[in-house]
PDB file of C-alpha atoms in Angstrom:
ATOM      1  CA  UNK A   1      10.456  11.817 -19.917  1.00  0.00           C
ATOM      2  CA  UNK A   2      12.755   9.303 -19.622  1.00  0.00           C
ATOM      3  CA  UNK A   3      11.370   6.046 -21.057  1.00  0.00           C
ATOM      4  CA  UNK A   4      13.907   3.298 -19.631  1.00  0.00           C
ATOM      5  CA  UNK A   5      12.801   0.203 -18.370  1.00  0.00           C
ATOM      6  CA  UNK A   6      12.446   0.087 -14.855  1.00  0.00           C
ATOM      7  CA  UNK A   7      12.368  -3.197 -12.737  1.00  0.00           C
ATOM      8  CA  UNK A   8      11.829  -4.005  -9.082  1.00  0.00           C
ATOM      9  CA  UNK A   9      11.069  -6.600  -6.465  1.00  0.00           C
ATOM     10  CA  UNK A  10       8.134  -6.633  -3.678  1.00  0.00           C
ATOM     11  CA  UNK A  11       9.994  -6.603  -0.301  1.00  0.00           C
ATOM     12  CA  UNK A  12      10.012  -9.826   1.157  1.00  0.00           C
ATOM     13  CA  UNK A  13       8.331 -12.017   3.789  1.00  0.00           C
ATOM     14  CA  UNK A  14      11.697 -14.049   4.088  1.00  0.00           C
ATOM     15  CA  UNK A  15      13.162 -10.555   5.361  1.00  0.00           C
ATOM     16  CA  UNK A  16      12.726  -9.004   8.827  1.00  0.00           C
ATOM     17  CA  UNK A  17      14.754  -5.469   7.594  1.00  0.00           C
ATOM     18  CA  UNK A  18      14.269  -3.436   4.523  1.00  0.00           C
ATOM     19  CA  UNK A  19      18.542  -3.469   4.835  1.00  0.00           C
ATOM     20  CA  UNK A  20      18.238  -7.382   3.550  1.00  0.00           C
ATOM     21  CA  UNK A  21      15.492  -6.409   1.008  1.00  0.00           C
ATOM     22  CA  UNK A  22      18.016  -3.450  -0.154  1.00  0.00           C
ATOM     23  CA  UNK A  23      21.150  -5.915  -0.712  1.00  0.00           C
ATOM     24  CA  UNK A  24      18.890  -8.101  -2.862  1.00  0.00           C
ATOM     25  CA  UNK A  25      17.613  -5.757  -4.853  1.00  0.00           C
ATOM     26  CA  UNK A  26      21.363  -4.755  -5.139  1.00  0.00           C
ATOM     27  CA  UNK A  27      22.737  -7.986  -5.888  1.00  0.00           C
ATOM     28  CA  UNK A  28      20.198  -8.622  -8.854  1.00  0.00           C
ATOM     29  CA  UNK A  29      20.673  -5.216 -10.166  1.00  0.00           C
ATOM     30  CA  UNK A  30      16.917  -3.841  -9.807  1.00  0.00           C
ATOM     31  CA  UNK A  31      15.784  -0.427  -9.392  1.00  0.00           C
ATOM     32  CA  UNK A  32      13.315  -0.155  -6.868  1.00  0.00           C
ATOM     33  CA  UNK A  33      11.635  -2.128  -4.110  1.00  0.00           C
ATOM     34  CA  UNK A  34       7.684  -1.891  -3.087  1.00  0.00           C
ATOM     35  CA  UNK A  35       7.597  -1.755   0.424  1.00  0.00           C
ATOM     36  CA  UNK A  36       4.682  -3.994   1.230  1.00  0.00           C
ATOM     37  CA  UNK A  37       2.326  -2.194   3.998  1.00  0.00           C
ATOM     38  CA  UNK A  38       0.929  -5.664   4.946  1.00  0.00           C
ATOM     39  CA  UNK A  39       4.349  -6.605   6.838  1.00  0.00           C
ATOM     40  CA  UNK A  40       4.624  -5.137  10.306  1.00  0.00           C
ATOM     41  CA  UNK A  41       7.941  -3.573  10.125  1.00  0.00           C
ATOM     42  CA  UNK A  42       6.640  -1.445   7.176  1.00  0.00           C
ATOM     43  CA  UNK A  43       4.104   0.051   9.087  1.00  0.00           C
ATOM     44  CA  UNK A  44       3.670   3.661   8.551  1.00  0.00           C
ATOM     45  CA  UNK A  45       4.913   4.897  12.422  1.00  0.00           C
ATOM     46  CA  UNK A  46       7.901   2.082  12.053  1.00  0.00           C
ATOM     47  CA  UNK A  47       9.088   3.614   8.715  1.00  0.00           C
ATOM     48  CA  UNK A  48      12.500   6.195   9.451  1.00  0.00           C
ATOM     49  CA  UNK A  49      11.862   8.803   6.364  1.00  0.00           C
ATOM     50  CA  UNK A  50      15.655   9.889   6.747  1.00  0.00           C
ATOM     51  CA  UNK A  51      16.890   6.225   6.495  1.00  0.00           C
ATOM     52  CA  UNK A  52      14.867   5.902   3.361  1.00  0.00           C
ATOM     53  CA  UNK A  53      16.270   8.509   2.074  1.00  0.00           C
ATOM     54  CA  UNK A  54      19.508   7.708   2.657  1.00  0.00           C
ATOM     55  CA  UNK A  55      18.970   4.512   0.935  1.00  0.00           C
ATOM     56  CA  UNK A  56      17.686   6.135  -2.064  1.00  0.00           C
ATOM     57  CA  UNK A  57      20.775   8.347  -2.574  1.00  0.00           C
ATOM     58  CA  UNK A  58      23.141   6.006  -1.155  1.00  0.00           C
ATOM     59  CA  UNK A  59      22.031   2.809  -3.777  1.00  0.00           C
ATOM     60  CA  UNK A  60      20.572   4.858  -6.767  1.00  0.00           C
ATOM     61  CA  UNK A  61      17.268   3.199  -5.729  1.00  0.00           C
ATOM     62  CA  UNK A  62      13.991   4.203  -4.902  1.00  0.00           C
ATOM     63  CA  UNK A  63      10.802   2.771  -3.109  1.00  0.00           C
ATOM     64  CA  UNK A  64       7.426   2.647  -4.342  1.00  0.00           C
ATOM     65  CA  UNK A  65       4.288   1.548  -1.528  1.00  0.00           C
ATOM     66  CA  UNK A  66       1.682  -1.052  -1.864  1.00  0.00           C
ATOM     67  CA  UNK A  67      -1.348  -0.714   0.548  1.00  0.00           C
ATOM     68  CA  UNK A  68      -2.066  -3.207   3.037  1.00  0.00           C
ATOM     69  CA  UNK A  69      -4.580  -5.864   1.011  1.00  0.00           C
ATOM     70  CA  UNK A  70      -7.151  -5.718   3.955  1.00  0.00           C
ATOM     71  CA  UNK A  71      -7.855  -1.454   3.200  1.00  0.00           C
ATOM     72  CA  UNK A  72     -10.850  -0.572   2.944  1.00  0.00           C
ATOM     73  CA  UNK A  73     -11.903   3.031   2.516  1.00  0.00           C
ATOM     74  CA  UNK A  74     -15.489   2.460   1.680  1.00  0.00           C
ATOM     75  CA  UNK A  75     -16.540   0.498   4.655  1.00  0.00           C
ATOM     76  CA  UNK A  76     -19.668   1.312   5.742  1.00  0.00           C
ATOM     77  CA  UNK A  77     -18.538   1.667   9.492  1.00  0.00           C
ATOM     78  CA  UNK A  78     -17.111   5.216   9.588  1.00  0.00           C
ATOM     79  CA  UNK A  79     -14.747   4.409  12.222  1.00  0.00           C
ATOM     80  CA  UNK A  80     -13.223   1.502  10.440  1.00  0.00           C
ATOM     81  CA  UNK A  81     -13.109   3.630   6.797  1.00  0.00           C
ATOM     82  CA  UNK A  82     -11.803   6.316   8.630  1.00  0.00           C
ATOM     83  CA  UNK A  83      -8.948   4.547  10.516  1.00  0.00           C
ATOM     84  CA  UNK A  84      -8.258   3.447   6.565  1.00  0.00           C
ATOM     85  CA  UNK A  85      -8.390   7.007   4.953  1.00  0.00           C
ATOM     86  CA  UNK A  86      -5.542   7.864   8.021  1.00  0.00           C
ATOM     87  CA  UNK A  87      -3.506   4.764   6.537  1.00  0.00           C
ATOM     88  CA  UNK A  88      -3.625   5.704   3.395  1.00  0.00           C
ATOM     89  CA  UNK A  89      -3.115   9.409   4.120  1.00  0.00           C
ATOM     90  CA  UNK A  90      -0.035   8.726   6.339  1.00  0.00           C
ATOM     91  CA  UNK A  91       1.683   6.519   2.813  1.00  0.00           C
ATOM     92  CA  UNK A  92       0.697   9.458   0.843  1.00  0.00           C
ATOM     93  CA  UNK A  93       2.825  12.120   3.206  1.00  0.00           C
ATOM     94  CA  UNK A  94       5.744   9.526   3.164  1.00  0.00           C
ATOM     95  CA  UNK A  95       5.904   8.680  -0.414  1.00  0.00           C
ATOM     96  CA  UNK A  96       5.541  12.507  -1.117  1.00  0.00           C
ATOM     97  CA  UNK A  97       8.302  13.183   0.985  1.00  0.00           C
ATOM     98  CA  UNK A  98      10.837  10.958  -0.270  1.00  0.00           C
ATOM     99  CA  UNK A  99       9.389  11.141  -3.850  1.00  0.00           C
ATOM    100  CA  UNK A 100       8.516   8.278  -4.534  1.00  0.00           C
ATOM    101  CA  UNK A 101       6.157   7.871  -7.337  1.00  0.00           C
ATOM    102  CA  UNK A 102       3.991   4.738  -7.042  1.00  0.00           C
ATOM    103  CA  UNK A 103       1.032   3.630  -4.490  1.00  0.00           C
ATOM    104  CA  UNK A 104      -0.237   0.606  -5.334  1.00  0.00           C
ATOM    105  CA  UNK A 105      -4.003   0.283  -3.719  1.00  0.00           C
ATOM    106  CA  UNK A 106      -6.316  -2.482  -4.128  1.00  0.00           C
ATOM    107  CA  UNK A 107     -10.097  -1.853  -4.429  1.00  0.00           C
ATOM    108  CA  UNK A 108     -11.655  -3.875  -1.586  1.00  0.00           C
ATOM    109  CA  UNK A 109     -14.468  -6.470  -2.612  1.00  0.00           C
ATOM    110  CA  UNK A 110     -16.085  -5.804   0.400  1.00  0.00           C
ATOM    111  CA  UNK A 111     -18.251  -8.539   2.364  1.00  0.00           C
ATOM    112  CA  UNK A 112     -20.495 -11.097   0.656  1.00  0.00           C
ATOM    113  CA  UNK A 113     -23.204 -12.859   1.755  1.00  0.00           C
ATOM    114  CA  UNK A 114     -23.484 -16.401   0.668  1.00  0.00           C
ATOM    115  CA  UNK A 115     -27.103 -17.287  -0.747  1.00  0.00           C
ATOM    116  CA  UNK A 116     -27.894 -20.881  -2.264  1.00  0.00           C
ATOM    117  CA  UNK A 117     -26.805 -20.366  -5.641  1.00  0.00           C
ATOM    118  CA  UNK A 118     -24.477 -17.204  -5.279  1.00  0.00           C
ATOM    119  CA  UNK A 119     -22.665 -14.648  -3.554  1.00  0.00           C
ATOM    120  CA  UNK A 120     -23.993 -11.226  -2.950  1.00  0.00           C
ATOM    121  CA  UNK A 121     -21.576  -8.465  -2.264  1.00  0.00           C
ATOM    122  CA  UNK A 122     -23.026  -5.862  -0.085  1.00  0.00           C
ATOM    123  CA  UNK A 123     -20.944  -3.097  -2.431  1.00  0.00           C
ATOM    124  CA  UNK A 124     -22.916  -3.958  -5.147  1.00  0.00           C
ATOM    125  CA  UNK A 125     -26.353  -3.806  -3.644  1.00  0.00           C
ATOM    126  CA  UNK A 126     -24.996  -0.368  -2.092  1.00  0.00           C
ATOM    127  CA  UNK A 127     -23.535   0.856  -5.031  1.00  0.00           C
ATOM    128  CA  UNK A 128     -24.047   4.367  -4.813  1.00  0.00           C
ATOM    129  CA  UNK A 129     -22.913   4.394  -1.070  1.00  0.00           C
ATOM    130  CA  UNK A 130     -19.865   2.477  -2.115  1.00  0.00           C
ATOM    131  CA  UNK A 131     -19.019   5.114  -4.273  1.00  0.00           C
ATOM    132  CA  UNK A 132     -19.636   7.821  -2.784  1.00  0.00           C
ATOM    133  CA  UNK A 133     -17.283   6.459  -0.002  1.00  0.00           C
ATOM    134  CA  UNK A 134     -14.488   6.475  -3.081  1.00  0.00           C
ATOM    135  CA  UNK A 135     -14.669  10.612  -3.317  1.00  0.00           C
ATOM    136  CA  UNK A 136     -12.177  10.416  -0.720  1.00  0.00           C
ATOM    137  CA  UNK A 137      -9.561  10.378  -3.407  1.00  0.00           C
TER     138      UNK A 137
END
């Protein structure tokens, strides 16, 4: 295994096109970028596999994914956790394909409710539901 240092940059909210994200990353001599799954033009059905790999080969870069912040798989609304599980799934076939090797997920807090003197989140008064929800993976 190669153990060299390895530095990137988040793609940015500055940037409409991963192209200006790319020439940064460039410029400052970096290795990778995360493509940030919040922004809209990242979004899983806007992303051209081909270009990105074309961009790999043609900079000596790669890309690495970080989920959108809002994901959560373990929502107790099936619909909504299953429109999640698709997100993540659909990441999973695109990193895989242009081998990328990082997918950066956040575990969502869930909802709280707010009592007098503290916050109760509903995860952790449905623990083993919550859980369960995270066999997905």
């Amino acid at each position: 295994m190669d153990n060299k240092l390895v530095i990137g940059m988040p793609t940015l909210v500055e940037y409409d096109s991963l192209q200006e994200n790319i020439d940064l990353c460039i410029d400052l001599g970096l290795d990778f970028i995360e493509i940030n799954m919040n922004l809209p033009q990242f979004q899983p059905d806007r992303l051209d596999i081909l270009k990105l790999k074309e961009y790999q080969k043609k900079h000596g870069i790669f890309f690495t994914f970080h989920l959108p912040e809002e994901l959560d798989i373990a929502n107790f609304n099936y619909r909504v956790s299953n429109a999640y599980l698709n997100v993540v799934k659909d990441v999973i076939e695109i990193a895989e394909s242009i081998k990328s090797p990082i997918i950066n997920m956040h575990m969502n807090l869930g909802v709280y409710f707010t009592l007098p003197s503290k916050k109760v989140y509903l995860y952790s008064t449905q623990l083993k539901e919550y859980l369960e929800r995270q066999q997905y993976f």
